[in-house]
Coordinates of C-alpha atoms in Angstrom, one line a residue:
M1004 CA -10.0 22.0 2.7
H1005 CA -12.8 20.7 0.3
H1006 CA -11.4 22.9 -2.5
D1007 CA -7.9 21.5 -1.9
V1008 CA -9.2 17.9 -2.1
R1009 CA -11.0 18.6 -5.4
Q1010 CA -8.0 20.4 -6.9
E1011 CA -5.7 17.5 -5.9
A1012 CA -8.1 15.1 -7.5
F1013 CA -8.2 17.1 -10.8
T1014 CA -4.4 17.2 -10.8
Q1015 CA -4.0 13.5 -10.2
A1016 CA -6.6 12.5 -12.7
S1017 CA -5.2 14.7 -15.4
R1018 CA -1.7 13.5 -14.7
F1019 CA -2.8 9.9 -15.0
R1020 CA -4.6 10.5 -18.3
A1021 CA -1.5 12.2 -19.8
E1022 CA 0.9 9.4 -18.7
F1023 CA -1.6 6.8 -19.8
Y1024 CA -1.6 8.4 -23.3
D1025 CA 2.2 8.1 -23.3
C1026 CA 1.9 4.4 -22.5
L1027 CA 0.1 3.9 -25.8
T1028 CA 2.7 3.4 -28.6
A1029 CA 0.5 2.5 -31.5
R1030 CA -3.1 3.6 -32.4
R1031 CA -3.0 5.7 -29.2
D1032 CA -5.8 8.1 -30.1
A1033 CA -8.2 5.2 -30.9
L1034 CA -7.4 3.4 -27.6
F1035 CA -7.6 6.6 -25.5
E1036 CA -11.0 7.6 -27.0
L1037 CA -12.3 4.1 -26.6
T1038 CA -11.5 4.3 -22.9
D1039 CA -13.3 7.6 -22.6
A1040 CA -16.3 6.2 -24.4
L1041 CA -16.2 3.3 -22.0
L1042 CA -16.5 5.7 -19.1
C1043 CA -19.1 8.1 -20.5
V1044 CA -21.6 5.9 -22.2
D1045 CA -24.9 5.5 -20.4
G1046 CA -25.8 2.1 -18.9
P1047 CA -23.9 -1.2 -19.2
V1048 CA -21.6 -1.8 -22.1
T1049 CA -23.3 -4.4 -24.3
S1050 CA -21.0 -4.3 -27.3
P1051 CA -17.7 -2.5 -28.0
V1052 CA -18.9 -1.3 -31.4
D1053 CA -21.7 0.6 -29.7
L1054 CA -19.0 2.7 -28.0
T1055 CA -18.1 4.3 -31.3
L1056 CA -21.5 6.0 -31.3
A1057 CA -20.6 8.0 -28.1
P1058 CA -19.6 11.6 -28.7
E1059 CA -16.3 10.9 -26.9
H1060 CA -15.3 8.5 -29.7
R1061 CA -14.6 10.6 -32.7
R1062 CA -13.4 7.9 -35.0
G1063 CA -15.1 5.2 -37.1
H1064 CA -16.0 1.7 -35.9
G1065 CA -13.2 0.2 -38.0
T1066 CA -10.6 2.0 -35.9
L1067 CA -12.0 0.2 -32.8
Y1068 CA -11.3 -3.2 -34.2
G1069 CA -7.9 -2.1 -35.5
A1070 CA -6.9 -0.7 -32.1
L1071 CA -7.9 -3.9 -30.2
N1072 CA -6.3 -6.2 -32.7
R1073 CA -3.1 -4.4 -33.7
S1074 CA -2.4 -1.7 -31.2
Q1075 CA 0.5 -1.6 -28.7
I1076 CA 0.6 -0.8 -25.1
N1077 CA 3.7 -0.3 -23.0
V1078 CA 2.4 -2.5 -20.2
G1079 CA 5.5 -2.1 -18.0
R1080 CA 5.2 1.6 -18.0
L1081 CA 1.5 1.4 -17.3
R1082 CA 2.1 -0.9 -14.3
A1083 CA 4.6 1.5 -12.9
L1084 CA 2.1 4.3 -13.4
L1085 CA -0.6 2.4 -11.5
A1086 CA 1.8 1.8 -8.6
D1087 CA 2.7 5.5 -8.5
M1088 CA -0.9 6.7 -8.0
P1089 CA -2.3 7.5 -4.5
L1090 CA -3.3 4.3 -2.8
P1091 CA -5.6 3.6 0.2
R1092 CA -4.0 2.4 3.4
F1093 CA -5.1 0.8 6.7
D1094 CA -4.0 1.7 10.2
S1095 CA -0.3 2.8 10.6
G1096 CA -0.1 3.3 6.8
R1097 CA -0.1 -0.4 5.9
L1098 CA -0.9 -1.5 2.4
V1099 CA -3.2 -4.5 2.1
L1100 CA -3.2 -6.3 -1.2
A1101 CA -5.5 -9.1 -2.5
V1102 CA -4.8 -11.6 -5.3
D1103 CA -7.5 -13.5 -7.1
V1104 CA -8.3 -15.1 -10.4
S1105 CA -11.4 -14.2 -12.5
P1106 CA -12.1 -16.1 -15.8
W1107 CA -13.2 -14.7 -19.2
L1108 CA -15.3 -17.6 -20.4
R1109 CA -14.9 -18.5 -24.1
S1110 CA -16.7 -21.8 -24.4
D1111 CA -17.8 -21.3 -28.0
A1112 CA -14.5 -20.0 -29.4
P1113 CA -12.5 -22.9 -31.0
C1114 CA -10.5 -20.3 -33.0
S1115 CA -9.1 -18.6 -29.9
A1116 CA -5.8 -19.9 -28.6
D1117 CA -4.5 -20.4 -25.0
R1118 CA -7.9 -21.3 -23.5
L1119 CA -8.0 -23.2 -20.3
F1120 CA -10.7 -25.1 -18.3
C1121 CA -11.8 -22.5 -15.7
H1122 CA -13.5 -23.6 -12.5
V1123 CA -16.9 -21.9 -12.3
Y1124 CA -18.9 -22.0 -9.1
G1125 CA -22.7 -22.5 -9.3
R1126 CA -25.4 -21.8 -6.8
A1127 CA -24.8 -25.2 -5.2
K1128 CA -21.6 -27.2 -4.8
S1129 CA -22.8 -29.8 -7.1
A1130 CA -23.4 -27.2 -9.9
S1131 CA -19.7 -26.3 -10.1
Q1132 CA -18.2 -27.0 -13.5
F1133 CA -15.2 -26.4 -15.8
I1134 CA -15.8 -24.1 -18.8
P1135 CA -13.1 -23.1 -21.4
G1136 CA -11.9 -19.6 -21.1
W1137 CA -9.0 -17.2 -20.3
P1138 CA -8.2 -16.9 -16.6
Y1139 CA -6.8 -13.6 -15.4
S1140 CA -4.9 -13.1 -12.1
F1141 CA -5.6 -9.7 -10.5
V1142 CA -3.7 -7.9 -7.8
A1143 CA -5.5 -5.0 -6.1
V1144 CA -5.1 -2.7 -3.1
L1145 CA -7.9 -3.0 -0.6
E1146 CA -9.5 -0.2 1.4
P1147 CA -10.4 -0.2 5.1
G1148 CA -14.1 -0.5 5.9
A1149 CA -17.1 -1.8 4.0
T1150 CA -16.7 -0.6 0.4
S1151 CA -16.9 -1.7 -3.2
W1152 CA -13.7 0.1 -4.3
T1153 CA -10.3 -1.5 -4.9
S1154 CA -7.2 -0.2 -6.7
V1155 CA -6.1 -2.7 -9.3
L1156 CA -2.3 -2.7 -9.8
D1157 CA -1.7 -5.6 -12.1
V1158 CA -3.3 -8.3 -14.2
V1159 CA -1.8 -11.4 -15.8
R1160 CA -3.4 -13.9 -18.1
L1161 CA -2.5 -17.5 -17.2
G1162 CA -1.4 -19.7 -20.1
P1163 CA -1.9 -23.4 -20.7
E1164 CA 1.7 -24.3 -19.7
D1165 CA 2.0 -21.9 -16.7
D1166 CA 2.4 -23.0 -13.1
A1167 CA -0.2 -20.9 -11.3
T1168 CA 1.8 -20.7 -8.1
A1169 CA 5.0 -19.7 -9.9
I1170 CA 3.2 -17.0 -12.0
T1171 CA 1.5 -15.7 -8.9
A1172 CA 4.8 -15.5 -7.0
A1173 CA 6.4 -13.6 -9.9
Q1174 CA 3.4 -11.3 -10.2
L1175 CA 3.5 -10.5 -6.4
R1176 CA 7.2 -10.0 -6.5
A1177 CA 7.0 -7.5 -9.4
V1178 CA 4.2 -5.6 -7.7
A1179 CA 6.1 -5.3 -4.4
E1180 CA 9.2 -4.1 -6.2
R1181 CA 7.2 -1.5 -8.1
L1182 CA 5.6 -0.3 -4.9
T1183 CA 9.0 0.1 -3.3
A1184 CA 10.4 1.9 -6.4
A1185 CA 7.4 4.3 -6.3
G1186 CA 7.9 5.1 -2.6
Q1187 CA 4.7 3.5 -1.5
W1188 CA 6.7 1.4 0.9
T1189 CA 9.9 2.6 2.6
P1190 CA 12.3 0.8 4.9
G1191 CA 11.1 0.8 8.5
G1192 CA 7.5 0.9 7.5
P1193 CA 4.9 -1.8 8.1
D1194 CA 5.1 -4.8 5.9
I1195 CA 2.7 -5.1 2.9
T1196 CA 0.0 -7.6 3.7
I1197 CA -1.2 -9.9 0.9
V1198 CA -4.5 -11.8 1.4
M1199 CA -5.7 -14.8 -0.7
D1200 CA -8.2 -17.5 -0.7
A1201 CA -7.8 -21.3 -0.3
G1202 CA -7.0 -21.8 -4.0
Y1203 CA -3.4 -20.7 -3.4
D1204 CA -0.5 -22.5 -1.8
V1205 CA 0.1 -19.8 0.8
T1206 CA 3.0 -21.6 2.5
R1207 CA 4.9 -22.1 -0.8
L1208 CA 4.3 -18.5 -1.7
A1209 CA 5.5 -17.4 1.7
W1210 CA 8.8 -19.3 1.2
V1211 CA 9.4 -17.9 -2.3
L1212 CA 8.7 -14.3 -1.2
R1213 CA 10.5 -14.5 2.1
D1214 CA 13.1 -11.9 1.0
L1215 CA 10.4 -9.2 0.4
P1216 CA 8.8 -6.9 3.0
V1217 CA 5.5 -8.7 2.8
E1218 CA 3.4 -11.0 5.0
L1219 CA 0.9 -13.4 3.5
V1220 CA -2.5 -14.3 4.9
G1221 CA -4.4 -17.1 3.2
R1222 CA -7.4 -19.3 3.9
I1223 CA -6.7 -23.0 4.6
R1224 CA -9.1 -25.9 3.9
S1225 CA -10.8 -27.2 7.1
D1226 CA -9.5 -30.8 6.4
R1227 CA -5.8 -30.0 6.5
V1228 CA -3.3 -31.5 8.9
M1229 CA -0.3 -29.4 10.0
R1230 CA 2.5 -29.8 12.6
L1231 CA 3.2 -27.9 15.8
P1232 CA 6.7 -26.6 16.4
K1233 CA 9.3 -29.1 17.5
P1234 CA 9.8 -29.4 21.2
S1235 CA 12.8 -27.7 22.8
L1236 CA 15.8 -29.7 23.9
K1237 CA 14.7 -29.6 27.5
D1238 CA 11.2 -30.8 26.8
Y1239 CA 12.6 -33.5 24.5
A1240 CA 15.0 -34.8 27.2
L1241 CA 12.1 -35.1 29.6
A1242 CA 9.8 -36.8 27.2
Y1243 CA 12.5 -39.2 25.8
P1244 CA 15.1 -39.9 28.6
Q1245 CA 16.5 -42.8 26.5
G1246 CA 17.8 -40.3 24.0
G1247 CA 17.7 -40.5 20.2
R1248 CA 17.5 -38.1 17.3
P1249 CA 15.4 -35.0 18.1
P1250 CA 12.3 -34.7 15.8
K1251 CA 12.1 -32.1 13.1
H1252 CA 8.3 -31.5 13.7
G1253 CA 6.0 -31.4 16.6
K1254 CA 2.7 -33.2 17.1
E1255 CA 0.1 -33.3 14.4
F1256 CA -2.6 -30.6 14.3
H1257 CA -5.8 -31.9 12.7
F1258 CA -8.1 -29.1 11.9
A1259 CA -11.2 -31.4 12.1
R1260 CA -10.1 -33.1 15.4
P1261 CA -10.2 -30.6 18.4
E1262 CA -8.6 -33.2 20.7
T1263 CA -5.3 -32.6 18.8
W1264 CA -5.4 -28.9 19.4
P1265 CA -3.2 -27.5 22.3
E1266 CA -4.5 -24.6 24.3
A1267 CA -4.5 -21.5 22.1
P1268 CA -1.9 -19.0 23.4
I1269 CA -3.9 -16.1 21.9
T1270 CA -7.7 -15.8 22.0
T1271 CA -9.5 -12.6 21.0
V1272 CA -13.2 -11.7 20.9
T1273 CA -14.5 -8.8 18.8
D1274 CA -18.0 -7.5 18.4
T1275 CA -18.9 -7.0 14.7
A1276 CA -21.9 -5.4 13.1
N1277 CA -22.7 -8.1 10.6
Y1278 CA -21.5 -11.4 12.2
G1279 CA -22.1 -10.9 15.9
K1280 CA -19.1 -11.9 18.1
A1281 CA -16.0 -13.0 16.3
E1282 CA -13.7 -15.3 18.3
A1283 CA -10.2 -15.9 17.0
Q1284 CA -7.8 -18.5 18.3
A1285 CA -4.1 -18.4 17.2
W1286 CA -1.2 -20.9 17.4
D1287 CA 2.3 -19.8 16.7
R1288 CA 4.9 -21.6 14.5
V1289 CA 2.4 -24.0 12.9
H1290 CA 3.7 -25.4 9.6
P1291 CA 2.9 -28.1 7.0
R1292 CA 5.1 -31.2 6.8
L1293 CA 6.5 -31.2 3.3
T1294 CA 7.1 -34.8 2.1
H1295 CA 6.6 -34.6 -1.7
R1296 CA 8.6 -32.6 -4.2
S1297 CA 5.8 -32.2 -6.7
A1298 CA 5.6 -28.4 -6.1
W1299 CA 9.3 -28.1 -5.0
L1300 CA 11.1 -29.6 -8.0
E1301 CA 13.3 -26.5 -8.3
H1302 CA 14.3 -26.5 -4.7
D1303 CA 17.8 -27.6 -3.9
G1304 CA 18.5 -29.5 -0.8
E1305 CA 16.2 -30.6 2.0
L1306 CA 12.7 -29.4 2.0
P1307 CA 12.2 -26.3 4.2
I1308 CA 10.1 -25.8 7.3
V1309 CA 7.8 -22.9 6.7
E1310 CA 6.4 -21.7 10.0
G1311 CA 3.6 -19.2 10.6
T1312 CA 0.6 -18.3 12.7
L1313 CA -2.5 -20.4 12.4
V1314 CA -5.8 -18.7 13.2
R1315 CA -9.2 -20.2 13.7
L1316 CA -12.0 -17.7 13.2
K1317 CA -15.6 -18.4 14.4
V1318 CA -18.4 -15.9 14.2
E1319 CA -21.9 -16.2 15.6
H1320 CA -23.8 -16.0 12.4
L1321 CA -23.7 -14.9 8.8
S1322 CA -26.2 -12.7 7.0
K1323 CA -29.9 -13.7 7.5
E1324 CA -28.9 -15.6 10.7
R1325 CA -27.2 -18.4 8.8
Q1326 CA -24.8 -20.6 10.7
A1327 CA -21.2 -19.9 10.0
P1328 CA -18.6 -22.7 9.8
P1329 CA -15.2 -21.8 11.2
V1330 CA -12.6 -20.3 8.9
W1331 CA -8.9 -21.3 9.1
L1332 CA -6.3 -18.8 8.2
W1333 CA -2.5 -19.1 8.0
S1334 CA -0.1 -16.1 8.2
S1335 CA 3.6 -16.1 7.3
K1336 CA 4.2 -13.9 10.4
T1337 CA 5.5 -15.6 13.5
G1338 CA 5.4 -14.2 17.0
A1339 CA 2.1 -12.4 16.3
A1340 CA 0.4 -10.3 19.0
P1341 CA -3.3 -10.3 19.7
A1342 CA -3.6 -7.1 17.6
D1343 CA -1.9 -8.9 14.7
V1344 CA -4.3 -11.8 14.9
D1345 CA -7.3 -9.4 14.6
R1346 CA -5.6 -7.6 11.8
F1347 CA -5.2 -11.0 9.9
W1348 CA -8.8 -12.0 9.8
Q1349 CA -10.1 -8.4 9.4
G1350 CA -7.9 -7.9 6.4
F1351 CA -8.9 -11.3 5.0
L1352 CA -12.6 -10.3 5.1
R1353 CA -11.8 -7.2 3.0
R1354 CA -10.6 -9.6 0.3
F1355 CA -14.2 -10.1 -0.8
D1356 CA -14.3 -6.4 -2.0
L1357 CA -12.4 -7.6 -5.0
E1358 CA -15.5 -9.6 -6.0
H1359 CA -17.3 -6.3 -6.4
T1360 CA -14.7 -5.1 -8.8
F1361 CA -15.1 -8.3 -10.9
R1362 CA -18.8 -7.9 -11.0
F1363 CA -18.6 -4.2 -11.9
G1364 CA -16.1 -5.0 -14.7
K1365 CA -18.2 -7.7 -16.1
Q1366 CA -21.8 -6.4 -15.7
T1367 CA -21.2 -2.7 -16.2
L1368 CA -18.0 -2.1 -18.1
G1369 CA -18.5 -5.2 -20.2
W1370 CA -15.1 -6.9 -19.6
T1371 CA -16.2 -10.3 -20.9
T1372 CA -18.8 -9.0 -23.4
P1373 CA -16.6 -8.7 -26.6
K1374 CA -16.1 -11.8 -28.7
L1375 CA -12.4 -11.2 -29.3
R1376 CA -10.6 -13.9 -31.1
T1377 CA -7.0 -13.5 -30.0
P1378 CA -5.8 -13.5 -26.4
E1379 CA -3.6 -10.5 -27.2
A1380 CA -6.7 -8.5 -28.1
A1381 CA -8.3 -9.7 -24.8
D1382 CA -5.3 -8.5 -22.9
R1383 CA -5.5 -5.0 -24.4
W1384 CA -9.2 -4.8 -23.6
T1385 CA -8.6 -5.9 -20.1
W1386 CA -6.0 -3.2 -19.6
L1387 CA -8.4 -0.6 -20.9
L1388 CA -10.9 -1.6 -18.2
V1389 CA -8.2 -1.4 -15.5
V1390 CA -7.4 2.1 -16.7
A1391 CA -11.1 3.1 -16.8
H1392 CA -11.6 1.8 -13.3
T1393 CA -8.6 3.7 -12.0
Q1394 CA -9.9 6.9 -13.5
L1395 CA -13.2 6.4 -11.7
R1396 CA -11.3 5.9 -8.5
L1397 CA -9.3 9.1 -9.0
A1398 CA -12.5 11.1 -9.8
R1399 CA -14.4 10.0 -6.7
P1400 CA -13.9 13.4 -4.9
L1401 CA -15.2 15.2 -8.1
A1402 CA -18.4 13.1 -8.6
A1403 CA -21.9 14.2 -7.7
D1404 CA -24.7 11.8 -6.7
L1405 CA -26.7 11.5 -9.9
R1406 CA -29.2 9.0 -8.4
R1407 CA -32.3 7.6 -10.0
P1408 CA -35.6 8.6 -8.6
W1409 CA -36.0 5.3 -6.8
E1410 CA -32.5 5.3 -5.3
K1411 CA -31.6 6.6 -1.8
P1412 CA -29.3 9.5 -1.5
T1413 CA -25.7 8.6 -0.8
Q1414 CA -22.9 10.6 0.8
P1415 CA -20.1 11.6 -1.6
A1416 CA -17.6 9.4 0.2
R1417 CA -19.9 6.4 -0.2
L1418 CA -20.5 6.6 -4.0
T1419 CA -20.1 3.3 -5.8
P1420 CA -18.1 3.0 -9.1
A1421 CA -21.4 2.8 -11.0
R1422 CA -22.6 6.1 -9.6
V1423 CA -19.3 7.9 -10.2
R1424 CA -19.4 6.7 -13.8
R1425 CA -22.8 8.3 -14.3
G1426 CA -21.2 11.8 -13.9
F1427 CA -17.9 11.1 -15.5
R1428 CA -18.9 12.8 -18.8
N1429 CA -19.2 16.1 -16.8
I1430 CA -15.9 15.6 -15.1
R1431 CA -14.1 14.7 -18.3
A1432 CA -14.9 18.1 -19.8
H1433 CA -12.5 19.6 -17.2
L1434 CA -9.7 17.0 -17.5
L1435 CA -6.8 16.8 -19.8
C1436 CA -7.6 15.2 -23.2
P1437 CA -4.3 14.7 -25.2
T1438 CA -5.8 13.0 -28.3
R1439 CA -5.6 14.6 -31.8
V1440 CA -8.4 15.5 -34.0
P1441 CA -9.1 12.7 -36.5
Q1442 CA -8.3 13.2 -40.1
P1443 CA -11.2 12.7 -42.6
R1444 CA -10.7 9.6 -44.7
G1445 CA -12.7 7.9 -47.4
T1446 CA -14.3 4.5 -47.1
G1447 CA -12.4 1.4 -48.3
P1448 CA -13.8 -0.9 -50.9
G1449 CA -13.9 -3.9 -48.5
R1450 CA -14.2 -7.5 -49.6
P1451 CA -15.9 -8.0 -53.0
P1452 CA -19.4 -9.4 -52.7
G1453 CA -19.6 -13.2 -53.0
T1454 CA -15.9 -13.9 -52.2
K1455 CA -14.9 -16.2 -49.4
N1456 CA -12.1 -15.9 -46.9
R1457 CA -9.2 -18.0 -48.3
H1458 CA -7.4 -18.2 -45.0
P1459 CA -9.7 -19.6 -42.4
A1460 CA -8.7 -19.2 -38.8
P1461 CA -6.9 -22.2 -37.2
R1462 CA -8.7 -24.2 -34.5
Y1463 CA -7.2 -24.8 -31.0
D1464 CA -7.8 -27.4 -28.4
V1465 CA -8.6 -26.2 -24.9
G1466 CA -5.4 -26.1 -22.8
K1467 CA -3.0 -27.0 -25.6
T1468 CA -1.0 -24.6 -27.7
V1469 CA -0.1 -25.1 -31.3
K1470 CA 3.6 -25.3 -30.5
R1471 CA 3.0 -28.2 -28.1
A1472 CA 0.8 -30.0 -30.7
E1473 CA 3.5 -29.6 -33.4
T1474 CA 6.1 -30.9 -31.0
L1475 CA 4.1 -34.0 -30.1
K1476 CA 3.4 -34.6 -33.8
A1477 CA 7.1 -34.3 -34.7
I1478 CA 8.2 -36.9 -32.1
G1479 CA 5.4 -39.3 -33.0
R1480 CA 3.3 -38.9 -29.9
P1481 CA -0.5 -38.2 -30.1
G1482 CA -1.7 -34.9 -28.7
R1483 CA -4.5 -34.7 -26.1
S1484 CA -6.9 -32.1 -24.9
W1485 CA -6.3 -30.9 -21.3

């Protein structure tokens, strides 16, 4: 059985490498070997040009810059390939996805376009600040249990004029459709669960994606006020015998005022290894009262009532015996059973595994290390890191524990992405490598000494594109920095 698992891993990894090579439509050999060097170099990536010194990169350092600045990747085909790979599943074969944004900070790059002010958290709440950069929205498949692995399916860079909720809705819709086309979800199977943090408008996303086989679970701020379901006609007749128009909403549900909470129909208690006892209370058909059209400008007619399941999760303690405030979650699924309520908050806790992927991409693979000028080059570099991380995931059954003398031994199933990367050079020797042998070429003359660049790069304001600035100038309105 162990031999069959290794053989299947070799087959899947080689197939992925071959199809990834077909996704590269220009300067494919340079991009492919750059990805291999990214996986085989020792230690963290400190500079992309240092990757050209790796034996896996057989071309000069000039090809690296040319590939990042002028290559072409068939992103649509690559996204379909990622959705077609083997994916981890929870109980009953359910797929659990997480969506989150991670910034590529570029505070000292006035020549880089499409930068936004990215919210960066400090060690204290007062240390949070906004720094110019490129925010990227990631969608990844989560694994059950405590792990640092995720399966990244899609990444989209948010532009200055983009509506974050609209872009996220389109991204999640495209991912769900690709999973369905790849056979990862079939009619009659459990719905795909998508978890997200409090920065997303989960109720609006639930309404936009209501026609897909997905259920959304998102964290809600603890100062929110929602509404209970409207009373039935019988209850309304008893409460208001004088008659009148039936209400559209029930009573208010203040998260910070327990006296407004009715008795929870569902209460579950679970023993956890890290948090002690976890108590979850759930209320069905709780919804926000939509009164403003700021986020619903494109909605025709009366504003909808988006009902779902509200969950209050309270654990005994966090790590190091710290006190844990309650966490409020909202799910788009109504009529939930106690098992569904536990599945909601347990799947939400697995969302933090995506933070390990961000840290590994930034600290080890060097995602935000290059000082690339154009956002298009940053997009290509980001996709190369997604491909590299996917190859590490497919090579997990083939990796050996090449630990340092001071590190503890680890079971093969518990190897982290960094430990799998240590032995990828040995694994690569047995995988398919479709690149061609580089042709010897002479060195170019370069720019004559003493000459200056006659075409300096244009400067860009943060959060404002050149097209918008030219439009404001044409109509006689002054521009502004966002």
